[in-house]
Amino acid sequence: MNSGALKIALAVSVALNLFAVAAGVTVFVTRAEVEKQVDAQQRPTPIGSPMRLIDRLDPAVRERVRDTMRASALAARPDFEEARLKRRQVIDMGRSGTFDTVRAAALLEESRNAELRGRARLEADAVVLLGTLAPDDRRVLSEILTRRVRAAGRDAGGRRAQPTAAAAIPEA
């Protein structure tokens, strides 16, 4: 075999080996993803968003429930926007050169009150809505009254969230 043929054979061998390694890595990664999907399918379905819960309701009431919940959320929206605005004002005040502790405490109190108003509106509307549903649909939709801490007990910054008073209420 001459030197040219050996070079070609070596290049083909390297190319085949690279292809084999790439195929092996692809199979390994794909298998891991498939295993994750299988595990996710075997686990109990997480509750998810209220709109996902609605999909589990009787089709005859689904649209009415969706419209009612959407209207309730839109009615409560100004309260939640006010709560976020007050909190942003405190954050901005903390970043500025001047910080008024009395004003910051008052803004945070107003923020909490606005959030409580919004939550109270959502919960009151949910209770009224639950009263209009059949027992099976009520059982499904009652999950909207469950208060969860974001990301399994962690806040958006990855820190452990403090439990709320509502979290201490036992679920029925």
Short mmCIF file of C-alpha atoms in Angstrom, two decimals:
data_model
loop_
_atom_site.label_atom_id
_atom_site.label_comp_id
_atom_site.label_asym_id
_atom_site.label_seq_id
_atom_site.Cartn_x
_atom_site.Cartn_y
_atom_site.Cartn_z
CA MET A 1 0.00 0.00 0.00
CA ASN A 2 1.42 3.32 -0.94
CA SER A 3 1.47 6.43 1.23
CA GLY A 4 -1.48 8.09 -0.54
CA ALA A 5 -3.72 5.08 0.07
CA LEU A 6 -2.70 4.99 3.74
CA LYS A 7 -3.58 8.67 4.14
CA ILE A 8 -6.99 8.12 2.59
CA ALA A 9 -7.62 5.05 4.77
CA LEU A 10 -6.58 7.00 7.87
CA ALA A 11 -8.87 9.91 6.98
CA VAL A 12 -11.80 7.53 6.39
CA SER A 13 -11.08 5.79 9.69
CA VAL A 14 -10.97 9.10 11.61
CA ALA A 15 -14.21 10.23 9.96
CA LEU A 16 -15.95 6.96 10.84
CA ASN A 17 -14.70 7.14 14.45
CA LEU A 18 -15.93 10.74 14.80
CA PHE A 19 -19.28 9.69 13.37
CA ALA A 20 -19.49 6.76 15.81
CA VAL A 21 -18.64 9.00 18.79
CA ALA A 22 -21.24 11.57 17.75
CA ALA A 23 -23.86 8.83 17.33
CA GLY A 24 -23.01 7.43 20.78
CA VAL A 25 -23.32 10.84 22.45
CA THR A 26 -26.63 11.45 20.65
CA VAL A 27 -28.01 8.10 21.82
CA PHE A 28 -26.87 8.77 25.40
CA VAL A 29 -28.43 12.25 25.53
CA THR A 30 -31.64 11.15 23.81
CA ARG A 31 -32.00 8.18 26.16
CA ALA A 32 -31.69 10.48 29.18
CA GLU A 33 -34.39 12.78 27.77
CA VAL A 34 -36.69 9.85 27.04
CA GLU A 35 -36.20 8.55 30.59
CA LYS A 36 -37.11 11.99 31.97
CA GLN A 37 -40.27 12.04 29.85
CA VAL A 38 -41.27 8.55 30.96
CA ASP A 39 -40.69 9.49 34.62
CA ALA A 40 -42.76 12.66 34.16
CA GLN A 41 -45.61 10.66 32.65
CA GLN A 42 -45.58 8.15 35.50
CA ARG A 43 -45.64 10.82 38.22
CA PRO A 44 -48.98 12.20 39.33
CA THR A 45 -49.95 15.17 37.22
CA PRO A 46 -48.98 18.43 38.92
CA ILE A 47 -51.83 20.80 39.57
CA GLY A 48 -50.44 23.52 37.35
CA SER A 49 -52.18 26.71 36.46
CA PRO A 50 -55.88 27.34 37.01
CA MET A 51 -56.42 27.31 33.25
CA ARG A 52 -55.01 23.76 33.13
CA LEU A 53 -57.48 22.75 35.83
CA ILE A 54 -60.31 24.08 33.70
CA ASP A 55 -59.33 21.66 30.93
CA ARG A 56 -60.19 18.81 33.33
CA LEU A 57 -63.76 20.07 33.86
CA ASP A 58 -66.93 18.88 32.19
CA PRO A 59 -66.98 20.41 28.69
CA ALA A 60 -70.47 21.78 29.31
CA VAL A 61 -69.22 24.19 32.02
CA ARG A 62 -65.66 24.72 30.87
CA GLU A 63 -66.21 27.93 28.91
CA ARG A 64 -68.39 29.53 31.60
CA VAL A 65 -65.77 28.77 34.26
CA ARG A 66 -62.97 30.10 32.05
CA ASP A 67 -64.85 33.34 31.38
CA THR A 68 -65.74 33.79 35.05
CA MET A 69 -62.17 33.24 36.21
CA ARG A 70 -60.80 35.55 33.54
CA ALA A 71 -63.24 38.30 34.57
CA SER A 72 -62.26 37.83 38.21
CA ALA A 73 -58.56 38.08 37.37
CA LEU A 74 -59.12 41.23 35.34
CA ALA A 75 -61.09 42.78 38.21
CA ALA A 76 -58.30 41.98 40.68
CA ARG A 77 -55.51 43.10 38.37
CA PRO A 78 -55.44 46.78 39.50
CA ASP A 79 -54.86 45.65 43.10
CA PHE A 80 -51.89 43.48 42.11
CA GLU A 81 -50.49 46.22 39.87
CA GLU A 82 -50.75 48.67 42.76
CA ALA A 83 -48.94 46.21 45.03
CA ARG A 84 -46.10 45.82 42.51
CA LEU A 85 -45.88 49.60 41.98
CA LYS A 86 -45.59 50.29 45.73
CA ARG A 87 -42.92 47.62 46.10
CA ARG A 88 -40.97 49.05 43.12
CA GLN A 89 -41.14 52.48 44.76
CA VAL A 90 -39.52 51.06 47.89
CA ILE A 91 -36.85 49.35 45.81
CA ASP A 92 -36.13 52.58 43.94
CA MET A 93 -35.98 54.45 47.23
CA GLY A 94 -33.49 51.90 48.55
CA ARG A 95 -31.28 52.36 45.51
CA SER A 96 -31.36 56.15 45.73
CA GLY A 97 -29.23 58.37 47.93
CA THR A 98 -32.18 59.18 50.16
CA PHE A 99 -34.05 56.54 52.07
CA ASP A 100 -37.00 57.29 54.32
CA THR A 101 -37.68 54.27 56.55
CA VAL A 102 -41.10 55.55 57.60
CA ARG A 103 -42.17 56.11 53.97
CA ALA A 104 -40.73 52.72 52.93
CA ALA A 105 -42.63 50.93 55.71
CA ALA A 106 -45.83 52.73 54.73
CA LEU A 107 -45.38 51.81 51.05
CA LEU A 108 -44.78 48.17 51.94
CA GLU A 109 -47.89 48.16 54.12
CA GLU A 110 -49.90 49.64 51.22
CA SER A 111 -48.41 47.01 48.92
CA ARG A 112 -49.44 44.17 51.23
CA ASN A 113 -52.93 45.62 51.62
CA ALA A 114 -53.37 45.92 47.85
CA GLU A 115 -52.18 42.35 47.36
CA LEU A 116 -54.55 41.13 50.07
CA ARG A 117 -57.44 42.98 48.41
CA GLY A 118 -56.65 41.34 45.09
CA ARG A 119 -56.28 37.90 46.64
CA ALA A 120 -59.50 38.35 48.62
CA ARG A 121 -61.35 39.28 45.43
CA LEU A 122 -59.99 36.23 43.59
CA GLU A 123 -60.82 33.89 46.48
CA ALA A 124 -64.34 35.30 46.97
CA ASP A 125 -65.07 34.95 43.27
CA ALA A 126 -63.68 31.40 43.33
CA VAL A 127 -65.94 30.44 46.23
CA VAL A 128 -68.99 31.80 44.40
CA LEU A 129 -67.95 29.93 41.25
CA LEU A 130 -67.36 26.68 43.16
CA GLY A 131 -70.89 26.97 44.54
CA THR A 132 -72.28 26.80 40.99
CA LEU A 133 -70.47 23.59 40.00
CA ALA A 134 -71.34 19.92 40.23
CA PRO A 135 -69.42 17.98 42.93
CA ASP A 136 -66.97 16.37 40.47
CA ASP A 137 -66.12 19.70 38.84
CA ARG A 138 -65.95 21.41 42.24
CA ARG A 139 -63.46 18.76 43.43
CA VAL A 140 -61.21 19.48 40.44
CA LEU A 141 -61.45 23.26 40.56
CA SER A 142 -61.12 23.54 44.35
CA GLU A 143 -57.36 23.27 43.80
CA ILE A 144 -57.34 26.94 42.77
CA LEU A 145 -57.69 27.82 46.45
CA THR A 146 -54.38 26.10 47.23
CA ARG A 147 -51.63 28.63 47.81
CA ARG A 148 -48.26 27.40 46.65
CA VAL A 149 -44.85 28.91 47.28
CA ARG A 150 -43.05 29.52 43.99
CA ALA A 151 -40.63 26.89 42.72
CA ALA A 152 -41.17 24.42 45.53
CA GLY A 153 -40.42 26.79 48.35
CA ARG A 154 -37.95 29.07 46.60
CA ASP A 155 -38.51 32.64 45.54
CA ALA A 156 -37.43 34.08 42.18
CA GLY A 157 -33.90 34.67 43.47
CA GLY A 158 -33.44 31.03 44.45
CA ARG A 159 -33.64 31.77 48.19
CA ARG A 160 -35.89 29.85 50.55
CA ALA A 161 -39.24 31.62 50.68
CA GLN A 162 -40.81 32.40 54.02
CA PRO A 163 -44.01 30.44 54.66
CA THR A 164 -47.19 32.46 54.61
CA ALA A 165 -49.98 32.28 57.13
CA ALA A 166 -52.21 30.68 54.53
CA ALA A 167 -49.64 27.95 53.97
CA ALA A 168 -50.13 26.89 57.58
CA ILE A 169 -53.85 26.30 57.04
CA PRO A 170 -54.40 22.57 56.65
CA GLU A 171 -55.91 21.49 53.36
CA ALA A 172 -59.24 19.70 53.44
#
